[in-house]
């Protein structure tokens, strides 16, 4: 991943300026972790989000990372990458690999927790 963009993404996720949402890159409630990355590129390139009902799209994408953002950030895929995280079930600790959207949407990790995973693993 491009180190400059990675640091901007980490700073944005930890800033408290973005409200977190699930299911879309961006919707009327906020952004997912990948949506924050998209917003950074949109700001840098003066690109506008396009509103569609209750969500927004960038470069025609509303749920996955657009190719333009992937290339700009130096990522290999539209899920941002896989990260390992620990979770507890029935008193036993497990380690699981998941995509960043799954970490954001299914595992309900907050932006600070997601930033920590990105910082150490991407």
Coordinates of N, CA and C in Angstrom, one line a residue:
X1 N 0.8 -1.2 0.0 CA 0.0 0.0 0.0 C 0.9 1.2 0.0
X2 N 0.4 2.3 -0.7 CA 1.2 3.5 -0.7 C 1.2 4.1 0.7
X3 N 2.5 4.3 1.2 CA 2.6 4.7 2.6 C 2.0 6.1 2.9
X4 N 2.0 7.0 2.0 CA 1.4 8.4 2.2 C -0.1 8.2 2.3
X5 N -0.7 7.5 1.4 CA -2.2 7.3 1.5 C -2.6 6.5 2.7
X6 N -1.8 5.5 3.0 CA -2.1 4.7 4.2 C -2.1 5.6 5.5
X7 N -1.2 6.5 5.6 CA -1.2 7.4 6.8 C -2.3 8.3 6.8
X8 N -2.7 8.8 5.6 CA -3.9 9.7 5.5 C -5.2 8.9 5.9
X9 N -5.2 7.7 5.5 CA -6.4 6.8 5.8 C -6.5 6.5 7.3
X10 N -5.3 6.2 7.9 CA -5.3 5.9 9.3 C -5.7 7.2 10.1
X11 N -5.2 8.3 9.7 CA -5.5 9.6 10.4 C -7.0 9.9 10.2
X12 N -7.6 9.7 9.1 CA -9.0 9.9 8.9 C -9.8 9.0 9.7
X13 N -9.5 7.7 9.7 CA -10.3 6.8 10.5 C -10.3 7.1 12.0
X14 N -9.1 7.6 12.5 CA -9.0 7.9 13.9 C -9.4 9.3 14.3
X15 N -9.8 10.1 13.3 CA -10.0 11.6 13.5 C -11.3 11.8 14.2
X16 N -12.3 10.9 14.1 CA -13.6 11.2 14.7 C -14.5 12.0 13.7
X17 N -14.0 12.4 12.6 CA -14.7 13.2 11.6 C -15.7 12.4 10.8
X18 N -15.5 11.1 10.7 CA -16.3 10.3 9.9 C -17.2 9.4 10.8
X19 N -18.5 9.4 10.5 CA -19.5 8.5 11.2 C -19.4 7.2 10.4
X20 N -19.5 6.1 11.2 CA -19.4 4.8 10.6 C -20.8 4.2 10.3
X21 N -20.8 3.6 9.1 CA -22.0 2.9 8.7 C -21.7 1.5 8.1
X22 N -22.6 0.8 7.7 CA -22.4 -0.6 7.1 C -23.2 -0.7 5.8
X23 N -22.8 -1.7 5.0 CA -23.5 -2.1 3.8 C -23.2 -1.3 2.6
X24 N -22.6 -0.1 2.7 CA -22.3 0.7 1.5 C -21.0 1.4 1.8
X25 N -20.3 1.9 0.7 CA -19.2 2.7 0.9 C -19.6 4.0 1.7
X26 N -20.7 4.5 1.3 CA -21.2 5.7 2.0 C -22.7 5.7 1.9
X27 N -23.4 6.1 2.9 CA -24.8 6.3 2.9 C -25.2 7.5 3.7
X28 N -26.5 7.7 3.9 CA -26.9 9.0 4.5 C -26.5 9.0 6.0
X29 N -26.1 7.9 6.5 CA -25.6 7.8 7.9 C -24.1 8.0 8.1
X30 N -23.3 7.7 7.1 CA -21.9 7.8 7.2 C -21.1 7.0 6.2
X31 N -20.0 6.5 6.6 CA -19.1 5.8 5.7 C -18.6 4.5 6.3
X32 N -18.3 3.5 5.4 CA -17.6 2.3 5.9 C -16.2 2.6 5.8
X33 N -15.3 1.7 6.3 CA -13.9 2.0 6.4 C -13.3 2.2 5.0
X34 N -13.8 1.5 4.0 CA -13.4 1.7 2.6 C -13.9 3.0 2.0
X35 N -15.1 3.4 2.4 CA -15.7 4.6 2.0 C -14.9 5.8 2.4
X36 N -14.2 5.7 3.6 CA -13.4 6.8 4.1 C -12.2 6.9 3.1
X37 N -11.6 5.8 2.7 CA -10.5 5.8 1.7 C -11.0 6.4 0.4
X38 N -12.2 6.1 0.0 CA -12.7 6.6 -1.3 C -12.9 8.1 -1.1
X39 N -13.4 8.6 0.0 CA -13.6 10.0 0.2 C -12.3 10.8 0.2
X40 N -11.2 10.2 0.7 CA -9.9 10.9 0.6 C -9.5 11.0 -0.8
X41 N -9.7 10.0 -1.6 CA -9.3 10.2 -3.1 C -10.2 11.2 -3.7
X42 N -11.5 11.1 -3.4 CA -12.5 12.1 -4.0 C -12.1 13.5 -3.7
X43 N -11.7 13.8 -2.5 CA -11.2 15.1 -2.1 C -9.9 15.5 -2.8
X44 N -9.0 14.6 -2.9 CA -7.7 14.9 -3.6 C -7.9 15.2 -5.1
X45 N -8.8 14.5 -5.7 CA -9.1 14.6 -7.1 C -10.3 15.4 -7.5
X46 N -10.9 16.0 -6.5 CA -12.1 16.8 -6.7 C -13.2 16.0 -7.5
X47 N -13.4 14.8 -7.0 CA -14.4 13.9 -7.6 C -15.7 14.0 -6.7
X48 N -16.8 13.9 -7.3 CA -18.1 14.0 -6.6 C -18.7 12.6 -6.4
X49 N -19.2 12.4 -5.2 CA -20.0 11.2 -4.9 C -21.4 11.4 -5.6
X50 N -22.0 10.4 -6.1 CA -23.3 10.4 -6.7 C -24.3 9.8 -5.8
X51 N -25.4 10.5 -5.5 CA -26.4 10.0 -4.6 C -27.4 9.1 -5.3
X52 N -27.6 7.9 -4.7 CA -28.6 7.0 -5.2 C -29.5 6.5 -4.1
X53 N -30.7 7.0 -4.1 CA -31.6 6.7 -2.9 C -31.0 7.1 -1.6
X54 N -30.7 6.1 -0.8 CA -30.1 6.4 0.5 C -28.6 6.1 0.6
X55 N -28.0 5.8 -0.6 CA -26.5 5.6 -0.6 C -25.9 6.5 -1.6
X56 N -24.5 6.5 -1.6 CA -23.8 7.3 -2.6 C -22.8 6.3 -3.3
X57 N -22.5 6.6 -4.5 CA -21.5 5.9 -5.3 C -20.4 6.8 -5.8
X58 N -19.3 6.1 -6.0 CA -18.1 6.8 -6.5 C -17.6 6.0 -7.7
X59 N -17.4 6.6 -8.8 CA -17.0 5.9 -10.1 C -17.9 4.7 -10.3
X60 N -19.2 4.8 -10.1 CA -20.2 3.8 -10.3 C -20.3 2.7 -9.3
X61 N -19.4 2.8 -8.3 CA -19.4 1.7 -7.2 C -20.0 2.3 -5.9
X62 N -20.9 1.5 -5.3 CA -21.5 1.9 -4.0 C -21.1 0.9 -2.9
X63 N -20.7 -0.3 -3.3 CA -20.4 -1.3 -2.2 C -19.0 -1.8 -2.2
X64 N -18.3 -1.7 -3.3 CA -16.9 -2.2 -3.4 C -16.0 -1.1 -3.8
X65 N -14.7 -1.3 -3.5 CA -13.7 -0.3 -3.7 C -13.5 -0.1 -5.3
X66 N -13.7 1.1 -5.8 CA -13.5 1.3 -7.2 C -12.1 1.1 -7.6
X67 N -11.9 0.6 -8.9 CA -10.5 0.3 -9.4 C -9.7 1.5 -9.3
X68 N -10.2 2.7 -9.6 CA -9.4 3.9 -9.5 C -8.9 4.2 -8.1
X69 N -9.6 3.9 -7.1 CA -9.2 4.1 -5.7 C -8.2 3.0 -5.3
X70 N -8.4 1.8 -5.8 CA -7.5 0.7 -5.5 C -6.1 1.0 -6.1
X71 N -6.0 1.5 -7.3 CA -4.8 1.8 -7.9 C -4.1 3.0 -7.2
X72 N -4.9 4.0 -6.9 CA -4.4 5.2 -6.2 C -3.8 4.9 -4.9
X73 N -4.4 4.0 -4.2 CA -4.0 3.6 -2.8 C -2.9 2.5 -2.8
X74 N -2.7 1.8 -4.0 CA -1.8 0.7 -4.1 C -2.3 -0.5 -3.4
X75 N -3.6 -0.8 -3.6 CA -4.2 -2.0 -3.0 C -4.4 -3.0 -4.2
X76 N -4.4 -4.3 -3.8 CA -4.5 -5.3 -4.9 C -6.0 -5.8 -5.2
X77 N -7.0 -5.3 -4.5 CA -8.3 -5.8 -4.7 C -9.4 -4.9 -4.2
X78 N -10.6 -5.2 -4.5 CA -11.7 -4.3 -4.1 C -12.3 -4.5 -2.7
X79 N -11.6 -5.3 -1.9 CA -12.0 -5.5 -0.5 C -10.9 -4.9 0.5
X80 N -9.9 -4.2 -0.1 CA -8.9 -3.6 0.7 C -7.8 -4.5 1.3
X81 N -8.1 -5.8 1.3 CA -7.2 -6.7 1.8 C -7.8 -7.5 3.0
X82 N -7.1 -8.6 3.3 CA -7.5 -9.5 4.4 C -6.6 -9.1 5.6
X83 N -7.3 -9.1 6.8 CA -6.5 -8.9 8.0 C -6.9 -10.0 9.0
X84 N -6.0 -10.2 9.9 CA -6.3 -11.2 11.0 C -6.7 -10.5 12.3
X85 N -7.7 -11.0 12.9 CA -8.1 -10.4 14.2 C -8.5 -11.5 15.2
X86 N -8.4 -11.2 16.4 CA -8.8 -12.1 17.5 C -10.2 -11.9 17.9
X87 N -10.9 -12.9 18.3 CA -12.2 -12.8 18.9 C -12.4 -14.0 19.8
X88 N -13.3 -13.8 20.8 CA -13.6 -14.8 21.8 C -15.0 -15.4 21.6
X89 N -15.0 -16.7 21.7 CA -16.3 -17.4 21.7 C -16.3 -18.5 22.7
X90 N -17.2 -18.5 23.6 CA -17.3 -19.5 24.6 C -16.1 -19.6 25.5
X91 N -15.4 -18.4 25.7 CA -14.2 -18.4 26.6 C -13.0 -18.8 25.9
X92 N -13.0 -19.1 24.6 CA -11.8 -19.5 23.8 C -11.5 -18.4 22.8
X93 N -10.2 -18.0 22.7 CA -9.7 -17.0 21.8 C -9.4 -17.7 20.5
X94 N -9.9 -17.0 19.4 CA -9.6 -17.5 18.0 C -9.0 -16.4 17.2
X95 N -8.4 -16.7 16.1 CA -7.8 -15.8 15.1 C -8.5 -16.1 13.8
X96 N -9.0 -15.0 13.2 CA -9.8 -15.2 11.9 C -9.3 -14.2 10.9
X97 N -9.2 -14.6 9.7 CA -8.8 -13.7 8.6 C -10.1 -13.2 7.9
X98 N -10.3 -11.9 7.7 CA -11.5 -11.4 7.1 C -11.1 -10.2 6.2
X99 N -12.0 -9.8 5.3 CA -11.9 -8.6 4.5 C -12.2 -7.4 5.4
X100 N -11.7 -6.3 5.0 CA -12.1 -5.0 5.7 C -13.6 -4.8 5.7
X101 N -14.3 -5.0 4.6 CA -15.8 -4.8 4.7 C -16.4 -5.7 5.7
X102 N -16.0 -6.9 5.8 CA -16.5 -7.9 6.8 C -16.2 -7.4 8.2
X103 N -15.0 -6.9 8.4 CA -14.6 -6.4 9.7 C -15.5 -5.2 10.1
X104 N -15.7 -4.4 9.2 CA -16.6 -3.2 9.4 C -18.1 -3.6 9.6
X105 N -18.6 -4.4 8.7 CA -20.0 -4.7 8.7 C -20.5 -5.8 9.6
X106 N -19.8 -6.9 9.6 CA -20.2 -8.1 10.3 C -19.7 -8.2 11.7
X107 N -18.4 -7.8 11.8 CA -17.8 -7.9 13.2 C -17.9 -6.7 14.0
X108 N -18.5 -5.6 13.4 CA -18.8 -4.4 14.1 C -17.5 -3.8 14.8
X109 N -16.4 -3.9 14.2 CA -15.2 -3.2 14.7 C -15.3 -1.7 14.4
X110 N -15.0 -0.9 15.4 CA -15.0 0.6 15.1 C -13.8 1.0 14.3
X111 N -13.9 2.3 13.9 CA -12.8 2.8 13.0 C -11.4 2.8 13.7
X112 N -11.4 3.0 15.0 CA -10.1 2.9 15.7 C -9.5 1.5 15.6
X113 N -10.4 0.5 15.9 CA -9.9 -0.9 15.8 C -9.5 -1.3 14.4
X114 N -10.3 -0.8 13.4 CA -9.9 -1.1 12.0 C -8.6 -0.4 11.6
X115 N -8.4 0.8 12.1 CA -7.2 1.5 11.8 C -6.0 0.7 12.4
X116 N -6.1 0.2 13.6 CA -5.0 -0.6 14.2 C -4.7 -1.8 13.3
X117 N -5.7 -2.5 12.8 CA -5.5 -3.7 11.9 C -4.8 -3.2 10.6
X118 N -5.3 -2.2 10.0 CA -4.7 -1.7 8.8 C -3.2 -1.3 9.0
X119 N -3.0 -0.6 10.1 CA -1.6 -0.1 10.4 C -0.6 -1.2 10.5
X120 N -1.0 -2.3 11.2 CA -0.1 -3.4 11.4 C 0.0 -4.4 10.3
X121 N -1.1 -4.5 9.5 CA -1.2 -5.6 8.5 C -1.2 -5.3 7.1
X122 N -1.4 -4.0 6.7 CA -1.5 -3.7 5.3 C -0.2 -2.9 4.9

